[in-house]
Coordinates of C-alpha atoms and ligand atoms in Angstrom, one line a residue:
X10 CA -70.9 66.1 30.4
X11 CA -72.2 66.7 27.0
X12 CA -74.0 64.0 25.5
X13 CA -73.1 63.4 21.6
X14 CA -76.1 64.2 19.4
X15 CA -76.7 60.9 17.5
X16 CA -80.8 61.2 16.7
X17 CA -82.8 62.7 14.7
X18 CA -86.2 63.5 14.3
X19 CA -88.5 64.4 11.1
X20 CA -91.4 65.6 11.6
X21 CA -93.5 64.7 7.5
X22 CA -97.0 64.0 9.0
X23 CA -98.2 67.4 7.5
X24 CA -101.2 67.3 4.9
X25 CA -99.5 69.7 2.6
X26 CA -102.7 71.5 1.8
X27 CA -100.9 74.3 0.0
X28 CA -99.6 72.2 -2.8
X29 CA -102.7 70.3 -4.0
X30 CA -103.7 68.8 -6.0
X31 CA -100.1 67.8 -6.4
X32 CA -100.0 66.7 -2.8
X33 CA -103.2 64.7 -3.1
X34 CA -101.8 61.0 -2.8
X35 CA -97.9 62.0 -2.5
X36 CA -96.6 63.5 0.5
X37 CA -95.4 66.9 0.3
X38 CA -91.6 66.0 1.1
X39 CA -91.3 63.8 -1.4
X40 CA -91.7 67.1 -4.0
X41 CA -88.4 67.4 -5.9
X42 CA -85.8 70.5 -5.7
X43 CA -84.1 69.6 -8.8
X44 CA -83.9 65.8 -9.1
X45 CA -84.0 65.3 -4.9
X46 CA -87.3 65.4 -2.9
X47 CA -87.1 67.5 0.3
X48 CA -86.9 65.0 2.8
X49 CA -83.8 63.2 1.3
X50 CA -82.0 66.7 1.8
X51 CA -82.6 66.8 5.1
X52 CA -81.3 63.2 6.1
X53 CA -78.1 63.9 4.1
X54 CA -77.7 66.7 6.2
X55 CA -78.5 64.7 9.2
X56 CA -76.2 62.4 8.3
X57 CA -73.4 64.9 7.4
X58 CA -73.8 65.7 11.3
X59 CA -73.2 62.5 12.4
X60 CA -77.1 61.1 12.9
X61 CA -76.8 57.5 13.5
X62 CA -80.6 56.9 13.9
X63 CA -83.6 58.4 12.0
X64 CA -86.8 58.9 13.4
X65 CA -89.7 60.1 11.1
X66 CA -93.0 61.1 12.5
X67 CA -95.5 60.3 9.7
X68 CA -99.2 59.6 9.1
X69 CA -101.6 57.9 6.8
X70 CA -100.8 58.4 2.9
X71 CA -97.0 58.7 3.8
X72 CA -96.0 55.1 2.8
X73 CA -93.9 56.7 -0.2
X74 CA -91.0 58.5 2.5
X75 CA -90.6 54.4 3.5
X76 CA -90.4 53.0 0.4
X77 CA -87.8 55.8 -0.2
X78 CA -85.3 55.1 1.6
X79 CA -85.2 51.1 1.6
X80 CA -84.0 48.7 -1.0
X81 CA -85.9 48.9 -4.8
X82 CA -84.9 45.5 -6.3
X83 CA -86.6 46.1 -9.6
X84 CA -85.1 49.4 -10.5
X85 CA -81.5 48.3 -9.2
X86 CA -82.0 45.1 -11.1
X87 CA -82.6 47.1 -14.8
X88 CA -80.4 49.6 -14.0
X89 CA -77.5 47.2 -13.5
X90 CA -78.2 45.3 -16.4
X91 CA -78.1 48.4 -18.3
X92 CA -74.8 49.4 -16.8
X93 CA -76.1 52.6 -15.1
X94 CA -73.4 52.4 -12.4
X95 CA -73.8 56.0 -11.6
X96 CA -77.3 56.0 -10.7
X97 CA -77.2 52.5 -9.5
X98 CA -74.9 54.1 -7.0
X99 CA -77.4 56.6 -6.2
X100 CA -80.5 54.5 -5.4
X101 CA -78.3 52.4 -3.2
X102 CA -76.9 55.2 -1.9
X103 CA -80.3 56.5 -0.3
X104 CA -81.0 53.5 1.6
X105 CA -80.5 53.7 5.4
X106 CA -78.7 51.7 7.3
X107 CA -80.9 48.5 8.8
X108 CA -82.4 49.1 12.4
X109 CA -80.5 52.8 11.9
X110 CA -84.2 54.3 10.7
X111 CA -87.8 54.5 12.9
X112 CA -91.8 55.1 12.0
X113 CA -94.2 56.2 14.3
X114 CA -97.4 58.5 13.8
X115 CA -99.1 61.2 14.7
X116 CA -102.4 60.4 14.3
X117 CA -104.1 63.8 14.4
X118 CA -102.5 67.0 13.2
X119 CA -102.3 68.6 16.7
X120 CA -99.1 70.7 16.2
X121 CA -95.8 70.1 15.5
X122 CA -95.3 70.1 19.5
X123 CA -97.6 67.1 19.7
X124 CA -95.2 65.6 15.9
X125 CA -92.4 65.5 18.1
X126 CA -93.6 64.0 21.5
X127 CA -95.0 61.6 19.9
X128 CA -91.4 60.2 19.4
X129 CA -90.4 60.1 22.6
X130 CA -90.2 56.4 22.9
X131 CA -87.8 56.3 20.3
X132 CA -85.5 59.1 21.6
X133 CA -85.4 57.7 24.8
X134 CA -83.3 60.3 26.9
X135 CA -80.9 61.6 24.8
X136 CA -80.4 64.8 22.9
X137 CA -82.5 65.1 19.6
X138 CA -81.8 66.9 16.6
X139 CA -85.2 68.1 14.9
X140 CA -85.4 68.7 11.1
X141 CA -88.1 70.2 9.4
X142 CA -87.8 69.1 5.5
X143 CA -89.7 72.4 4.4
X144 CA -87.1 75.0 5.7
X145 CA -84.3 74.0 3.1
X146 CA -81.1 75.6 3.2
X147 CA -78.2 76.3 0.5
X148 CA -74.8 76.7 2.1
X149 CA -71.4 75.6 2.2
X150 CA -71.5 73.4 5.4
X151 CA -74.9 71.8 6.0
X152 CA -76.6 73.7 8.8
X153 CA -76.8 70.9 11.0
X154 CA -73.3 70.1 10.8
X155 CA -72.6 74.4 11.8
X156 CA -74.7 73.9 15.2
X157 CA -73.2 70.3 16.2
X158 CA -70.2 72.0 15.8
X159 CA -71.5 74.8 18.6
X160 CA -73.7 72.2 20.6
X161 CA -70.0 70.0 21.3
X162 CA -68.8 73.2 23.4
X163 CA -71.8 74.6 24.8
X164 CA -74.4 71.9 25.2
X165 CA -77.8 72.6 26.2
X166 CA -80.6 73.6 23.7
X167 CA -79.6 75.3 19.8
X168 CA -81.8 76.4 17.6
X169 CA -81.2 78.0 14.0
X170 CA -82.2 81.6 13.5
X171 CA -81.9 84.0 10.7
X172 CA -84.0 87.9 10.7
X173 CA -87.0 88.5 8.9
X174 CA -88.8 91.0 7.6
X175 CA -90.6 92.7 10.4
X176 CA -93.3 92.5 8.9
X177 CA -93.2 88.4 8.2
X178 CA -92.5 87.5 12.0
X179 CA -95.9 86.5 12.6
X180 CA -95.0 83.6 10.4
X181 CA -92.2 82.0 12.8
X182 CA -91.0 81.2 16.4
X183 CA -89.1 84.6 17.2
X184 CA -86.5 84.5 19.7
X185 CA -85.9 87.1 23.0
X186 CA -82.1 87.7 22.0
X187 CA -79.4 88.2 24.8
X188 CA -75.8 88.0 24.5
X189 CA -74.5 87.6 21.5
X190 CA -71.1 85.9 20.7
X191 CA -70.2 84.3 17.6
X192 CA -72.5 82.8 15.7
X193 CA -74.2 82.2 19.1
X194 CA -77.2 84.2 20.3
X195 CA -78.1 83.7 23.8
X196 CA -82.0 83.0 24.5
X197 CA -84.3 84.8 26.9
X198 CA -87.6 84.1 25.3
X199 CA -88.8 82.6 22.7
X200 CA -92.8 83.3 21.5
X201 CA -94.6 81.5 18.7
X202 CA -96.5 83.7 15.6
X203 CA -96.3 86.7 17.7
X204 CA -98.1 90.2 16.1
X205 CA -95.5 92.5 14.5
X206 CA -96.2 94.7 17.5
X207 CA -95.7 92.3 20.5
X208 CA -92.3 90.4 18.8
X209 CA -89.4 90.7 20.5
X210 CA -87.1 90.8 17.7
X211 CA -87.4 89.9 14.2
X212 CA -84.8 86.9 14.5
X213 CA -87.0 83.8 13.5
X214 CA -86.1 80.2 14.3
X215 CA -85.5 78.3 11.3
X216 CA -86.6 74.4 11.2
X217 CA -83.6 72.6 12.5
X218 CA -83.4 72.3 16.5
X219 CA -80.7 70.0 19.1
X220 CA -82.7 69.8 22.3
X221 CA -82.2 68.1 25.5
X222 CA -84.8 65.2 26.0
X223 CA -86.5 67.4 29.0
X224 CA -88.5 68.8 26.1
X225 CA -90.6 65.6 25.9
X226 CA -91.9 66.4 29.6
X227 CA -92.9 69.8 28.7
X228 CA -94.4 68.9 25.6
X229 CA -96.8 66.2 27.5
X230 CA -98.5 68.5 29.4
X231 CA -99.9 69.4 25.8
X232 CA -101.1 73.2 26.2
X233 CA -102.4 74.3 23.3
X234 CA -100.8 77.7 22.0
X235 CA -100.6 79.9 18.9
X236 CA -103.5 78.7 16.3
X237 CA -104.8 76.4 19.2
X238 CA -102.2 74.1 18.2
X239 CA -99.1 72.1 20.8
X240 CA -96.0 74.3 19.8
X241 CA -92.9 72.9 19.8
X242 CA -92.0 76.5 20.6
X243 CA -94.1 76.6 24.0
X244 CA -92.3 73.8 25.0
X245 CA -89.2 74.9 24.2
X246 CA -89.9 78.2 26.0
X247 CA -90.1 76.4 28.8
X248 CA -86.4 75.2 29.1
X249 CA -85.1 78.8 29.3
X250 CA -83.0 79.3 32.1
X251 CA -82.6 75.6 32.8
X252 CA -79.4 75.2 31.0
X253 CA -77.3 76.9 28.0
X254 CA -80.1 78.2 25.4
X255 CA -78.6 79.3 22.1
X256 CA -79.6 80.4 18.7
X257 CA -77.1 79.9 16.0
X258 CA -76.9 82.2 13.1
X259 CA -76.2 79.8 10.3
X260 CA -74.5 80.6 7.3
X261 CA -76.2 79.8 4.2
X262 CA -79.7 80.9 2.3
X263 CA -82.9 79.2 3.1
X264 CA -85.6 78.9 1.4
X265 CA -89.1 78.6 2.6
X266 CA -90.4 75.2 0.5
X267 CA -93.6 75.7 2.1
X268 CA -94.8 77.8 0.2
X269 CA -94.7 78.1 -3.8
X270 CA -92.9 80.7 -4.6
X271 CA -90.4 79.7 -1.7
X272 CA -90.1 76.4 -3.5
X273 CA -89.3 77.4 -6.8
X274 CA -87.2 80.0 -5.9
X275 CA -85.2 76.8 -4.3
X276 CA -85.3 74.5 -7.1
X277 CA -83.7 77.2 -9.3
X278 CA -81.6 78.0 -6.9
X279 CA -80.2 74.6 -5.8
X280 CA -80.6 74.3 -10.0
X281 CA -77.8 76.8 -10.7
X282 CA -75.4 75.4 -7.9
X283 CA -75.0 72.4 -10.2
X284 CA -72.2 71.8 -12.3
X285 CA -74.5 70.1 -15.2
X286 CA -77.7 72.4 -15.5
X287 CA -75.9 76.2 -14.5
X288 CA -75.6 76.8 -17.9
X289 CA -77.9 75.5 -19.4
X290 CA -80.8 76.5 -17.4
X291 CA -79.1 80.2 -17.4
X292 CA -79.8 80.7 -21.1
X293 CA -83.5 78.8 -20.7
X294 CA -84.6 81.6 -17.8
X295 CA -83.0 84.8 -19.1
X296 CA -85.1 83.9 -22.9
X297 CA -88.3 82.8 -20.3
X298 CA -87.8 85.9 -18.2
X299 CA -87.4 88.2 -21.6
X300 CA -90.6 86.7 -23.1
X301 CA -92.5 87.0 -19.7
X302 CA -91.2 90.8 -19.7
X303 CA -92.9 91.5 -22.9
Ligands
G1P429 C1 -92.7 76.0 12.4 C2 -92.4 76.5 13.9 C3 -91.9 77.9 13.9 C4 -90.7 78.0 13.0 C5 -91.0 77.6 11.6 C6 -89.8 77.6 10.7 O1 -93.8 76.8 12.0 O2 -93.6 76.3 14.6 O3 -91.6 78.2 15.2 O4 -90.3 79.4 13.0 O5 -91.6 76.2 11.6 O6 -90.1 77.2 9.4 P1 -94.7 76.4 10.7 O7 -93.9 76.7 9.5 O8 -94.9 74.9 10.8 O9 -95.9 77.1 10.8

């Protein structure tokens, strides 16, 4: 029987060295795309695959993903007064449902392997979606919601993949591809940051993940792998041939938010998909992009 996939995991203990100093005393997912920070994109998508419970993995300096998404009596409070229904709405909106949302830490910054063991109390021993805020993703149907909708016929592990540049696949988890049908792409290996030379494909996995709750087992045995750190992809390696194994060629365009340029290629792209700033920022960009030219 396939179990339903009702929790989630975020992993948001990461330092976010590469944004500094804007990172300094704010955690990287709480950086805006637009007028959203990261991490509230990837609960809505979460919860636009049916994710009853939340798990986020955080450390120290990460109190501001908590105070996100509870309750802010003082701002609801002036902006009813002032009659600001809309965003009233919207603040309200944000808050997860009571008992519905888990913290836990990773103490040390051992690998996102070691991130997601260390919720293994919490998952207990179902299925677990994984979501990684950084790997942010524009499409019609939020990707979680396109690999739920594989997972509830084929069970077993999923994880998204797209292809990369040959030469970037050093940068990702690449997958051993097998069969192919659908949107589904059957796994036969899977190898973390491998050298352009030794990948066996260029088709990367992207940060979202359902796995079966056998991945907490092989992630406690805590092996260190690529960049001496405890992959989530060595564990996941490990499941291969115990059950269905699939990567799932989403549909959409996903940005890398990671990195800088990755980012603001997102905000401006999430930017234009909006009703109320399209236009507005079209005109803005094509003088900027004139002026920059000169
Ligand atoms: C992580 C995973 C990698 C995956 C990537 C997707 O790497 O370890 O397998 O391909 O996310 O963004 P990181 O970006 O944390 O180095």
């Amino acid at each position: 029987m396939i179990k339903r996939v009702r929790k989630a995991i975020f992993p948001v203990g990461g330092l976010g060295t590469r944004f500094l100093p804007a990172t300094k005393s704010m955690p990287k997912e709480m950086l805006p795309v637009v007028d959203k920070p990261l991490i509230q994109y990837a609960v809505e998508e979460a919860k636009a695959a049916g994710i009853e419970e939340f798990i986020f993995v955080t450390g120290r300096g990460k109190q501001a993903i908590e105070d996100h998404f509870d309750y802010s009596y003082e701002l609801e409070e002036t902006l009813r007064t002032r009659g600001k229904n809309d965003l009233l709405a919207q603040a309200r909106d944000v808050v997860l449902g009571a008992g519905a949302i888990f913290y836990t830490r990773q103490q040390e910054p051992l690998g996102l392997g070691h991130a997601v063991w260390c919720a293994r109390a919490l998952a207990r021993d179902e299925p677990v979606a994984v979501l990684l805020a950084d790997d942010l993703i524009l499409s019609r149907k939020p990707v979680l919601a396109q690999m739920v909708e594989d997972y509830d016929r084929v069970g077993g592990n999923l994880v998204a993949v797209m292809e990369v540049p040959r030469e970037h696949v050093s940068r990702y988890g690449i997958l051993h591809p097998g069969a192919e049908r659908g949107r589904m792409v059957e796994v036969k290996g899977l190898v973390e940051k491998p050298k352009v030379a030794d990948a066996p494909s260029n088709l990367a996995v992207i940060g979202r993940y359902i796995l079966q709750p056998e991945i907490f087992a092989h992630l406690e045995l805590k092996q260190k792998g690529a960049g001496g750190e405890i992959q989530l992809t060595d564990g996941m390696a490990r499941m291969i041939g115990h059950g269905p194994f699939h990567g799932h060629r989403f549909e959409g365009t996903r940005f890398d938010c990671g990195d800088k340029v990755g980012f603001l290629e997102a905000t401006i792209a999430f930017a234009l998909d909006r009703e109320d700033i399209r236009e507005g920022l079209k005109r803005r960009l094509g003088a900027l992009l004139l002026d920059g030219s000169k």
